[in-house]
Structure formats: C-alpha cells, structure tokens
XYZ file of C-alpha atoms in Angstrom:
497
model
C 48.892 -24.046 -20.079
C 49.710 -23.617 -16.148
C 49.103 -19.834 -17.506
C 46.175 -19.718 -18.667
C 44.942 -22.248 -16.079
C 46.313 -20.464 -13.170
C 44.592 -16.997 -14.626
C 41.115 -18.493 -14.916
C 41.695 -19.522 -10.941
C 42.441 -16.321 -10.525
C 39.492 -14.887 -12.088
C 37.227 -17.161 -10.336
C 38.621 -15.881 -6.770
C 38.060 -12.178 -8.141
C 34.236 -13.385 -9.378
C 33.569 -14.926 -5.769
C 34.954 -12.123 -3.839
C 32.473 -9.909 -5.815
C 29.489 -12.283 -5.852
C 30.362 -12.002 -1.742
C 30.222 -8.495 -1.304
C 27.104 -8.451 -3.166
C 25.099 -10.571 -1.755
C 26.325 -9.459 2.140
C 24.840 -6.501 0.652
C 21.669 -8.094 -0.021
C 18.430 -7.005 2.008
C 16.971 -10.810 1.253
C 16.705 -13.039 4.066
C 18.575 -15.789 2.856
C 21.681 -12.966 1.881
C 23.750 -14.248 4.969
C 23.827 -18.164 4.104
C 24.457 -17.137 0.341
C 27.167 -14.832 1.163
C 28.718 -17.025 3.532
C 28.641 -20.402 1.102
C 30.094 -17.766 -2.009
C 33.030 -17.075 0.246
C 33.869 -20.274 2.059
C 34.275 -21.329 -1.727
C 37.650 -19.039 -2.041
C 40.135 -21.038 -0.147
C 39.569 -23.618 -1.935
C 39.588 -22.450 -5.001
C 43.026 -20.595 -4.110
C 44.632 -23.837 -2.797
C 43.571 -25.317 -6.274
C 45.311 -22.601 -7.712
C 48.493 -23.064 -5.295
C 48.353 -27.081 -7.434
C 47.971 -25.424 -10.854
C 50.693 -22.517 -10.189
C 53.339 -23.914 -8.111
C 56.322 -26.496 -9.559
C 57.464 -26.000 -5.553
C 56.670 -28.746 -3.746
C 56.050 -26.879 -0.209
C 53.701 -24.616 -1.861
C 51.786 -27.365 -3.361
C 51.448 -29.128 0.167
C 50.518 -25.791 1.426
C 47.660 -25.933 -1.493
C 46.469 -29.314 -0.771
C 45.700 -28.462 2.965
C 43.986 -25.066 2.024
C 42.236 -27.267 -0.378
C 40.926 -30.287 1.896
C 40.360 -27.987 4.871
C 38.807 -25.264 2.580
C 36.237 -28.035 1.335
C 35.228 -29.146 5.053
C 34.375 -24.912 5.754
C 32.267 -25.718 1.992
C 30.423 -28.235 3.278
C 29.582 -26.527 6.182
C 28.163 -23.346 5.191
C 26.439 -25.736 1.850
C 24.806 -27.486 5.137
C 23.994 -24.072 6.682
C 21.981 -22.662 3.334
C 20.449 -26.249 2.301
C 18.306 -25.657 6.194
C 18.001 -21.769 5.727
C 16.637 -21.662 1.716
C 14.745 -24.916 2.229
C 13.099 -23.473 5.257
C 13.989 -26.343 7.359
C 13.098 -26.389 11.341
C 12.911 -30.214 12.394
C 15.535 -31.010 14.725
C 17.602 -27.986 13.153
C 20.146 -27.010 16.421
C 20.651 -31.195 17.190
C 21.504 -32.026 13.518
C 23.522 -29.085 12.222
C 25.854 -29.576 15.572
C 26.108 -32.994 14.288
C 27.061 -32.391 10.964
C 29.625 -29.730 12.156
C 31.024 -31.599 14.784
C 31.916 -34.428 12.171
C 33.694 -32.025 9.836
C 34.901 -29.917 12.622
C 36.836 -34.032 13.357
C 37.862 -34.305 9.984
C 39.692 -30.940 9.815
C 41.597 -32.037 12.886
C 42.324 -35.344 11.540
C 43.529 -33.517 8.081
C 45.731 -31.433 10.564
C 47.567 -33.896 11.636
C 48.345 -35.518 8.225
C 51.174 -33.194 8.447
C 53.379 -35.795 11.551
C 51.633 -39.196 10.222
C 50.927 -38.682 6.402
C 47.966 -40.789 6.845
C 45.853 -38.611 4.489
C 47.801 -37.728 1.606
C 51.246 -36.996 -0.006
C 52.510 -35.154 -2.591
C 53.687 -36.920 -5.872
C 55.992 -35.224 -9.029
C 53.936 -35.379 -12.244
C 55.501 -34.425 -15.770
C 52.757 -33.451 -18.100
C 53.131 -30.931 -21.425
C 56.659 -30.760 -20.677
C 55.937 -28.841 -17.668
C 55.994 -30.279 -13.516
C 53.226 -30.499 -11.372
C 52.747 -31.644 -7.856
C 49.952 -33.323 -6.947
C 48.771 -35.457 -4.180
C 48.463 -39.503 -3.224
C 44.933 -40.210 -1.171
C 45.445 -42.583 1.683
C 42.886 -43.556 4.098
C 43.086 -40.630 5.906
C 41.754 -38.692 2.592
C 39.300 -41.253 1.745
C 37.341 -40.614 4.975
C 37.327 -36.631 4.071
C 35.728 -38.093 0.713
C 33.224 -39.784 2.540
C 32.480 -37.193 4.516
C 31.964 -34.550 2.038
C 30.282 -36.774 -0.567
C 28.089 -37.515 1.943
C 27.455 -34.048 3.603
C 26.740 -33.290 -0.233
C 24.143 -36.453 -1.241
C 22.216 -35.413 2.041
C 21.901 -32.010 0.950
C 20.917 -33.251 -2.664
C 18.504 -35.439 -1.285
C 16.978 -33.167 1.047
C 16.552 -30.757 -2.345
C 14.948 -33.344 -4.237
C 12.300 -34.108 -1.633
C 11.231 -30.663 -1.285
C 11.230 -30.505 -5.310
C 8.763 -33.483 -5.098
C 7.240 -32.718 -2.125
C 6.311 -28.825 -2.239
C 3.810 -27.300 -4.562
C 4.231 -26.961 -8.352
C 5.026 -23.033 -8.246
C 8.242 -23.767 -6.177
C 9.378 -26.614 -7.138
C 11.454 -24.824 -9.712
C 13.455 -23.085 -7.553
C 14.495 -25.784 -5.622
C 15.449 -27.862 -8.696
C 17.703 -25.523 -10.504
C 20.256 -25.604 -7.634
C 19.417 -29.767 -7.185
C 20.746 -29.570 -11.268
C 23.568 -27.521 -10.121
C 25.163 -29.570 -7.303
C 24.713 -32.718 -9.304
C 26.491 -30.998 -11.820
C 29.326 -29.812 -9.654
C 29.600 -33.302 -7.681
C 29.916 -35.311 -11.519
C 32.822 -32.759 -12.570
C 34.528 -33.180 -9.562
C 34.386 -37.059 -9.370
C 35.555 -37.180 -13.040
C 38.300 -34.773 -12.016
C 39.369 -37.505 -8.969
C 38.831 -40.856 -11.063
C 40.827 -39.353 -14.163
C 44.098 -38.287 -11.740
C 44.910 -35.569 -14.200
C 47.980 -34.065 -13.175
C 46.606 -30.601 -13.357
C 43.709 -30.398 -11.072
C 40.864 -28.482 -11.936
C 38.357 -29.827 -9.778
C 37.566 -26.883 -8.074
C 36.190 -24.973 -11.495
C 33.069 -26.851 -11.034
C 32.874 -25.560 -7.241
C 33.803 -22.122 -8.073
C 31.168 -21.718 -11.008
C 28.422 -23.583 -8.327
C 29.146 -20.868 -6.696
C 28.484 -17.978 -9.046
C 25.377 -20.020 -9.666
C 23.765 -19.741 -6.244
C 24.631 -15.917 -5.871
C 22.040 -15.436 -9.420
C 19.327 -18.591 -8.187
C 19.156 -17.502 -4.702
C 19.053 -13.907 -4.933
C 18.311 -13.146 -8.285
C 16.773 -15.984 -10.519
C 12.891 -15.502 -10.800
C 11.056 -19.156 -11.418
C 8.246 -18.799 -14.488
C 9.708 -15.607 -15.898
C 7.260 -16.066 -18.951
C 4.363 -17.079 -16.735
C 5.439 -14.228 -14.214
C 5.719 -11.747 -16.454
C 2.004 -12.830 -18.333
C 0.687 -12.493 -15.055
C 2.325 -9.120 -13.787
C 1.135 -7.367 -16.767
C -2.359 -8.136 -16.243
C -2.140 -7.822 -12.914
C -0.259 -4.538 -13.191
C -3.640 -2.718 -14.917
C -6.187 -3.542 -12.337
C -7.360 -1.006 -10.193
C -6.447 -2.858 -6.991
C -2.912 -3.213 -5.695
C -2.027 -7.034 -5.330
C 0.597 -8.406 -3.157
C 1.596 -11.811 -3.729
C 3.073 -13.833 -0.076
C 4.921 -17.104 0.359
C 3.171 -19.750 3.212
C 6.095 -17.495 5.458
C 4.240 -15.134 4.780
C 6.487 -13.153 2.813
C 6.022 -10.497 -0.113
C 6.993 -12.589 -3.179
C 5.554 -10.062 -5.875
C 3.870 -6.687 -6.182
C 1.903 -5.268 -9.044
C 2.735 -1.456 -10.322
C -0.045 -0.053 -8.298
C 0.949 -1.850 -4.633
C 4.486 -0.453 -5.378
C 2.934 3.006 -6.147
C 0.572 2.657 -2.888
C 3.734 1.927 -0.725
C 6.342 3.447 -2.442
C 8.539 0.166 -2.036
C 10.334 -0.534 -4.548
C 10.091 -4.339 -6.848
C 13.703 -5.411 -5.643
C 12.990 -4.232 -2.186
C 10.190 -6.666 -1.391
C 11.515 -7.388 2.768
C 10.334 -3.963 3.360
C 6.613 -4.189 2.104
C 5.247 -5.992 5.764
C 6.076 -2.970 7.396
C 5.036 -0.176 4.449
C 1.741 -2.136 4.947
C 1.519 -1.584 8.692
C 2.298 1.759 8.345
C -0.218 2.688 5.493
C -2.993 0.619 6.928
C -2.626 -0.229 10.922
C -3.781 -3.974 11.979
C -4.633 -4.764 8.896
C -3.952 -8.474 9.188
C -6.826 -11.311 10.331
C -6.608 -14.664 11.022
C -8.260 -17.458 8.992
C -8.965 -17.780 5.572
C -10.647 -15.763 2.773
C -11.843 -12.301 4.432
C -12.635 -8.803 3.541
C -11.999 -5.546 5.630
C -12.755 -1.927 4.858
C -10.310 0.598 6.333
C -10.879 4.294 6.761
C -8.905 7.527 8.168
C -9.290 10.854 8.333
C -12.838 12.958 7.272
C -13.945 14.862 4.603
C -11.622 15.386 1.832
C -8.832 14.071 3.477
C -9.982 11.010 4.196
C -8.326 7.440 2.768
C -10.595 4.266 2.736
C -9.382 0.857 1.704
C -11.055 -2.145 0.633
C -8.696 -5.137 1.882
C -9.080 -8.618 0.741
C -7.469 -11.787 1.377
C -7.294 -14.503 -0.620
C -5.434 -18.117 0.191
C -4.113 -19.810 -3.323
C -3.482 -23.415 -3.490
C -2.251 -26.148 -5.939
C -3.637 -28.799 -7.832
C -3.553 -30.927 -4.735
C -5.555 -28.267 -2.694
C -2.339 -27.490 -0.859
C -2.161 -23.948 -0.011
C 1.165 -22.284 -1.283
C 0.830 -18.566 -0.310
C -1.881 -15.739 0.014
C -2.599 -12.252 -1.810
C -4.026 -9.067 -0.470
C -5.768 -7.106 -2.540
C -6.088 -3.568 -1.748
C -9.047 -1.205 -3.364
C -8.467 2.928 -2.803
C -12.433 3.809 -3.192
C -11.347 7.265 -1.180
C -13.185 9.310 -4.116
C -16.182 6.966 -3.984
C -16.183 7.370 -0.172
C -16.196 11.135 0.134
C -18.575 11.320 -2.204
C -20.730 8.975 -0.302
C -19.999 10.587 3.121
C -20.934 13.579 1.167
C -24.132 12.908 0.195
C -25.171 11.366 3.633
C -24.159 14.145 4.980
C -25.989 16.439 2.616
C -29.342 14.186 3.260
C -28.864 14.340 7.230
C -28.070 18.189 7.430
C -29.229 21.542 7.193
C -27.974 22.765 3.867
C -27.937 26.709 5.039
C -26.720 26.264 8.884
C -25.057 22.969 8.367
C -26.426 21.126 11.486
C -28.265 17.999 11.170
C -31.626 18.162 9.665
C -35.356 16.495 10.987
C -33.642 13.145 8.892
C -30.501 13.461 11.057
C -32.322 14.605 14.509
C -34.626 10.894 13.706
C -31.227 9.354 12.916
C -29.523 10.584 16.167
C -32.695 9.776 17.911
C -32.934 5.946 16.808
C -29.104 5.580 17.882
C -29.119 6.145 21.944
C -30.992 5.979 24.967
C -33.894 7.594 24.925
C -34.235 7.243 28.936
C -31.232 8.570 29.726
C -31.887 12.103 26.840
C -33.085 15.288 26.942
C -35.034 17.017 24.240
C -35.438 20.540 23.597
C -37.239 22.158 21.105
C -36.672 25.862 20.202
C -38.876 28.569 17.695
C -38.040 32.036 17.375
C -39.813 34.460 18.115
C -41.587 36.516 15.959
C -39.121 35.479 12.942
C -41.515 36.153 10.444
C -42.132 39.849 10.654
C -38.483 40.219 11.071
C -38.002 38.196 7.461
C -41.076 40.368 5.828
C -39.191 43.649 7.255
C -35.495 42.402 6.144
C -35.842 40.190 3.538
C -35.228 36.430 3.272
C -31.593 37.244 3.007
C -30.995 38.699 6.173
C -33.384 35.704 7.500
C -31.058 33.378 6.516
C -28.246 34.708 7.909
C -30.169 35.130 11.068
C -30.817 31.252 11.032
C -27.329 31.166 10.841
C -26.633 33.023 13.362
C -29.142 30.851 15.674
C -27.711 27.645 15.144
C -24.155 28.599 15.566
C -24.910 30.733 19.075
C -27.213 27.120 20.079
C -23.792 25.182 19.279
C -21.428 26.967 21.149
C -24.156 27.475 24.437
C -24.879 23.257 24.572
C -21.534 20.703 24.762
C -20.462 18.594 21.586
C -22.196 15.640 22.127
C -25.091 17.440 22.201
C -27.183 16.960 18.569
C -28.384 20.657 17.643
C -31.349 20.246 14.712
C -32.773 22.186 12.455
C -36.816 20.817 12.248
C -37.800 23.225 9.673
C -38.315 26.761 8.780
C -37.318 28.958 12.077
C -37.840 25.498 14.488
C -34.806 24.122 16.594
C -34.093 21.097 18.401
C -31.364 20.028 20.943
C -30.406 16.605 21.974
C -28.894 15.957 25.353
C -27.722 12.652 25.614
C -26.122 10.989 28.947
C -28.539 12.609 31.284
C -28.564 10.749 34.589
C -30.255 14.113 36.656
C -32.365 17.249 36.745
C -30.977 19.270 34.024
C -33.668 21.509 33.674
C -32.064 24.402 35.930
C -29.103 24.389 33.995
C -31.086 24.974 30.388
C -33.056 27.489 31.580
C -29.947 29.258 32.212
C -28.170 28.474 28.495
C -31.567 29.762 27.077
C -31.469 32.890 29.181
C -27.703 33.411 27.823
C -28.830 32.615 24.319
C -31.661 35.279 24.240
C -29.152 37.844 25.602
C -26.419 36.915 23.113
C -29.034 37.586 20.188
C -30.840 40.218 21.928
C -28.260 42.820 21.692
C -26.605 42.036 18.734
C -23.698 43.327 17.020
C -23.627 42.553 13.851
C -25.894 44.660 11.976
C -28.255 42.106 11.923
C -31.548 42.440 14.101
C -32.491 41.484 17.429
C -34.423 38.171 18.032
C -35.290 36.132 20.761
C -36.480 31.805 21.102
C -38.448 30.412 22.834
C -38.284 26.936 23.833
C -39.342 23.804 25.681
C -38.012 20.559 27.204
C -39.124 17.066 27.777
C -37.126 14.205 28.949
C -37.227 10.885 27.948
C -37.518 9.344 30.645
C -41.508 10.447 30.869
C -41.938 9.290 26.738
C -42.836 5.612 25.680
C -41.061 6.405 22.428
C -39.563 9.467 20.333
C -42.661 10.619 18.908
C -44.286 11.125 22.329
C -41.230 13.092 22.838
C -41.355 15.444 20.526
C -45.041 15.868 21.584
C -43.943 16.734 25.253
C -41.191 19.266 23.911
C -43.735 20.773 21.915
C -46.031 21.206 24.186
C -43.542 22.097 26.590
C -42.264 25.019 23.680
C -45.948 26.585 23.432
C -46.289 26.774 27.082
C -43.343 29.774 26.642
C -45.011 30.655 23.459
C -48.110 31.685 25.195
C -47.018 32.596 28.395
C -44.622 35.783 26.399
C -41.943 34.199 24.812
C -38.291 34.683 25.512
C -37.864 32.152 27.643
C -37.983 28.451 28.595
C -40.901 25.958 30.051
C -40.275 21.914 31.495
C -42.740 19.704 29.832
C -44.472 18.276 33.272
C -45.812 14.881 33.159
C -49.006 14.580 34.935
C-alpha cells in the first residue's frame, strides 16, 4: 500500500510540474497567477509524500514542515489568483498585504515549532502491518487551520458572490472552480477528522490543482451554446469579434481570424492585429458605425465597422462585438463609376459634371477660371481623321496638366473646349497664365510626334468679379472669344466694367 500510495504522490508532483511549465507558457493574462498557484501546490504535495514514504521519523518531521509551510505559500498564491481571475481592484495592495502578512506570521510561528513543539509532534502509527509517522495538532497547528480554512472560505465566498452577482454568461466560469475548492476543502477535512494513519489529504489539493490549469486556461463555458453560435456566426460575411467588459477578445468567428491572421487560441494578440489592420478604429460610447478606407483604385481596402454593446436579462452590459464588413469590391466599383460619371472618358480629366462638382466645393472668390478652345481643330479632324483628333485631345489635356500645378482642376467642357480651375488665388495671376499659355502653344506648335500642329486659345475670369459660377463661365467665355477674334493663339483677361 505505502507503494502504490507513495507512486500516485509521485505522479501528481510529475502532473503539476507539467501543468506549471505549461501554463508559464501561456500567452493568457491570468497564465502567471495559474502557474504560480499549480506550483506552490508541489511542496506540499511532496511533504505528503515524505508521510506516506518514510517509516523514519526525521524524514517524516521534515514532511510535516514542508507540508504546513507548503500550505501557507498555497494559500497565498490561491489569494493572489482569487483577485487576478475575479478581476478584483477594491482595496487590492491594503488587503493582499494583509492576508500575506498573516500567513507570512504563521510560517514563522510554524518555524519555531521546531524549540517549543507548540504546533505539532510526530506520533508512531501501525496500520496494514506496516509503520507510519504521523503528526499530533496542538494549538500552535490549530491556528494554521484557522488561518488557512479561513484564507480558503474568503476566497470561496468571494467566488460565490461574483457567481451570483455577475451576468448569466459568466457565471459559469466562476462556479466550476467555487465546485472545485468546496470539493477539495470537504476531502481534506474528512482526511483531518478521520486521523487515518496514512495521510492523503493532499490528493484533493494536488487534483484542485490540475483542475485550475484546464478551467482557467482551457475550459470554455457553454461549449454547446458556443459552438451553435460560432457556426452561424462563422458563415456571415462580416468578421465578428466577441470582447469581455475588459475589453478583451473572448471569441472570433472564421472570417475575423482570416482578416487578422490571429489565430483562435491566440486571442491576447487580436487588440493589436486590429490596430494594425484598421488604425483608430475604436470610439467611445455605445452602439456606433464607422467606415474605414485606404489606399485608391484597385488597391484600395474599405471597412464597414460596427459596434454593438450586449447585455443580460437584467440590462447589464457584459461585453461588446465589432463587426467588421470588407465591401472593398463594392467600393472600387463605386469609386469607379463616380469616377467614370465625373471624367473625360478619352483624356481622363474631369468632365463638365466634375468641373460643376469641383466648382460647388471651394471658394469661388478666392478662384480663377480659364477656359480654353483650340484652334481651328476641326479642319485638322476633317484632314486627319477622328483618330488622330483624339489623340490630339489627348495630347491637349496632358500638355494643360503638366503647364498648371496639381491642385489645379483641368476640364474637359466638350468637344475641343477646355477649362482650368485655379483655386487659392489671393493676387493678380493673370501675368503668370499668359505666360503658361504662351508655353503651351509652343509645346504643341512644333510638335514631335507625328501628330499635327495646333494652337488654343483661351480666356480668364476671376471669381472675385462673378456673383455665382454661371456668371463665371460667362466672363471666361467671353474673355476666350476676345482671343478668338482678335487671331487666336493666345490669351485675353475677362475685364469687368
């Protein structure tokens, strides 16, 4: 029997010291408090063992101590993940110091059981034909029970209120390991009332501890509700992200783990995937809705974000979910087609919709319009053909572009008819057109490209001198047939009178 006792001790230390590494390996943030309660459980275990193993009375005594002093460092690393898994902040530094300076007392007091024997001694008991020692409790031993049983009914108390107390969806969590130190606590007590000479007690402690290594880093509450959920969840178009009030990632669908590339078990990460993928994404309040775009054309990403709180039965809110819609092939496609309707589909600049667009959108006092024709562009598309026209038009609005800045709006009105769009203008600028005109003439006056020679005329108006756009386009008009008439190939002010 000592055996096969002593070998499922044994056993149990090897399980711990796994169940330790593992969860110190553990990205979760409660991986450190789990870690550290799996592994304070060890010495105690071991000085159990040192009871069950040893007919040598020194080794026994040497067993008891690891065992008493071993339960103290239990207590206080149970008290350390009771505040860190129940997420508790009131008063946390002033109590905790409390509670350890109290055990941190009792392991002193322990210590000294070994000049006044005030604690405990160690008593020969013959059982199965076999000898075991084991020890008396005196007073000193019956404070280090009080202590510990109550260290332990606090903690079990302070699980039970937040099983009452927080919403349904946790609750579940909180009671599993409530079951499990009630269970440990009533196989100890039996173990101490029935003074069995081969001490066991410490089973119970060792499998508690196997048990909060799975519930705190493993165990998912509402597996069959969870997984119900996940699969419909999973084949919606949107990702979903599921938070905690903490405002951590509790549960991704399929599609949020394909969006992020984080993986299911790796959920600590997904805070900063998201600010990565989508910038300051987050806004305070409740319910909202945000649409997110980068990039142009067809390399452009939008992103419909939505937030939604989710709260119990008694309207208490237990968490938030983002839901994230990738409409990047619906938004191209829309930038595409307002884009087609507000430009020229052969030169690619904006259209007479576009140049009215631009127009509505700034300051008309503070703009300069100019409005270009070329000259004589009919007789040179009879005498080419429309082909060669077009690439002449071409060939127009791309030397306009690259003679006027890039704020500057360059138009196509219709058939050979140009506009410009000077925005920001705070002086005379008229000078300094004249001039890109004159530059633009020469540049398609002496061409080289095998495509003939053609000249604009044009005409400027600001808007300063127009009560609205309309008028403007009057006085650039006006302003264009001035050149028209006065020879072309050139450029004329529009002159308010």
């Amino acid at each position: 029997m000592r055996i096969a006792i002593s070998a499922v001790f044994v056993a149990l230390v090897v399980v711990l010291a796994i169940c330790t590494f593992l969860s110190s390996k553990s990205k979760k943030r409660i991986s450190t408090s789990v870690s550290l309660l799996i592994f304070s459980l060890i010495p105690p275990v071991i000085g159990n063992l040192f009871l069950i193993a040893s007919p040598v009375e020194a080794l026994s005594t040497i067993g008891c101590y690891i065992y008493f002093l071993g339960m103290d460092l239990v207590m206080f690393s149970m008290f350390r993940f009771m505040f860190d898994y129940c997420d508790i902040h009131f008063h946390r530094k002033l109590i905790k110091s409390i509670i350890y300076t109290i055990l941190l007392l009792d392991m002193i007091q322990l210590v000294l059981n070994v000049f006044f024997h005030h604690a405990f001694t160690m008593v020969l008991i013959e059982e199965g034909g076999a000898s075991f020692y084991n020890f008396t409790a005196h007073w000193g031993q019956t404070i280090h029970r009080v202590i510990d049983y109550g260290i332990l009914a606090a903690i079990m108390v302070v699980f039970l209120v937040k099983t009452i107390t927080c919403p349904r969806v946790y609750a579940e969590r909180y009671l599993v390991i409530l079951l499990a130190m009630v269970a440990v606590g009533a196989w100890q007590t039996f173990n101490i009332i029935a003074r069995s000479a081969v001490n066991v007690s410490m089973i119970g402690y060792g499998v508690y501890g196997v048990l909060i290594f799975f519930l705190s880093l493993y165990y998912r509450p509402l597996r069959l509700l969870d997984r119900m959920l996940g699969e419909i969840a999973s084949k919606m178009p949107e990702s979903i992200f599921f938070f905690d009030t903490n405002g951590r990632c509790v549960w991704l669908n399929d599609r949020a783990s394909q969006l992020l590339g984080v993986e299911a078990g790796h959920l600590e990460h997904v805070h900063e995937a998201l600010g990565e993928k989508l910038g300051d994404y987050q806004k305070d309040g409740d319910d909202w809705e945000n649409a997110i775009s980068f990039g142009e054309g067809e390399d452009m990403t939008s992103y419909v974000v939505e937030k939604h709180n989710v709260v119990d039965n008694h309207n208490r809110k237990v968490g938030f979910y983002l839901s994230i819609l990738d409409n990047s092939e619906d938004q191209r496609k829309l930038q595409k087609e307002t884009f087609n309707a507000t430009h020229d589909k052969l030169t690619n600049i904006y259209n007479r919709a576009g140049c009215d667009e631009k127009m509505e959108s700034i300051d008309l006092s503070k703009c300069f319009l100019l409005i270009i024709d070329l000259d004589a562009f009919k007789e040179a598309n009879d005498h080419y053909g429309h082909t060669t026209g077009d690439k002449v038009l071409v060939k127009v609005a791309e030397t306009i572009k690259k003679h006027f800045r890039d704020d500057d709006f360059v138009c196509r009105l219709g058939g050979d008819e140009f506009a410009v769009v000077i925005t920001g203008v705070e002086s005379d600028i008229s000078e300094d057109v004249g001039k890109r005109i004159g530059a633009i003439n020469k540049e398609l006056g002496s061409p080289e490209d095998g495509l003939p020679p053609i000249s604009i005329s044009a005409g400027g108006a600001y808007g300063k001198d127009a009560e609205n756009a309309y008028e403007l386009f009057n006085n650039a008009d006006h302003a264009m047939y001035k050149t028209k008439f006065g020879g072309k190939r050139g450029f004329s002010l529009f002159e308010k009178r």
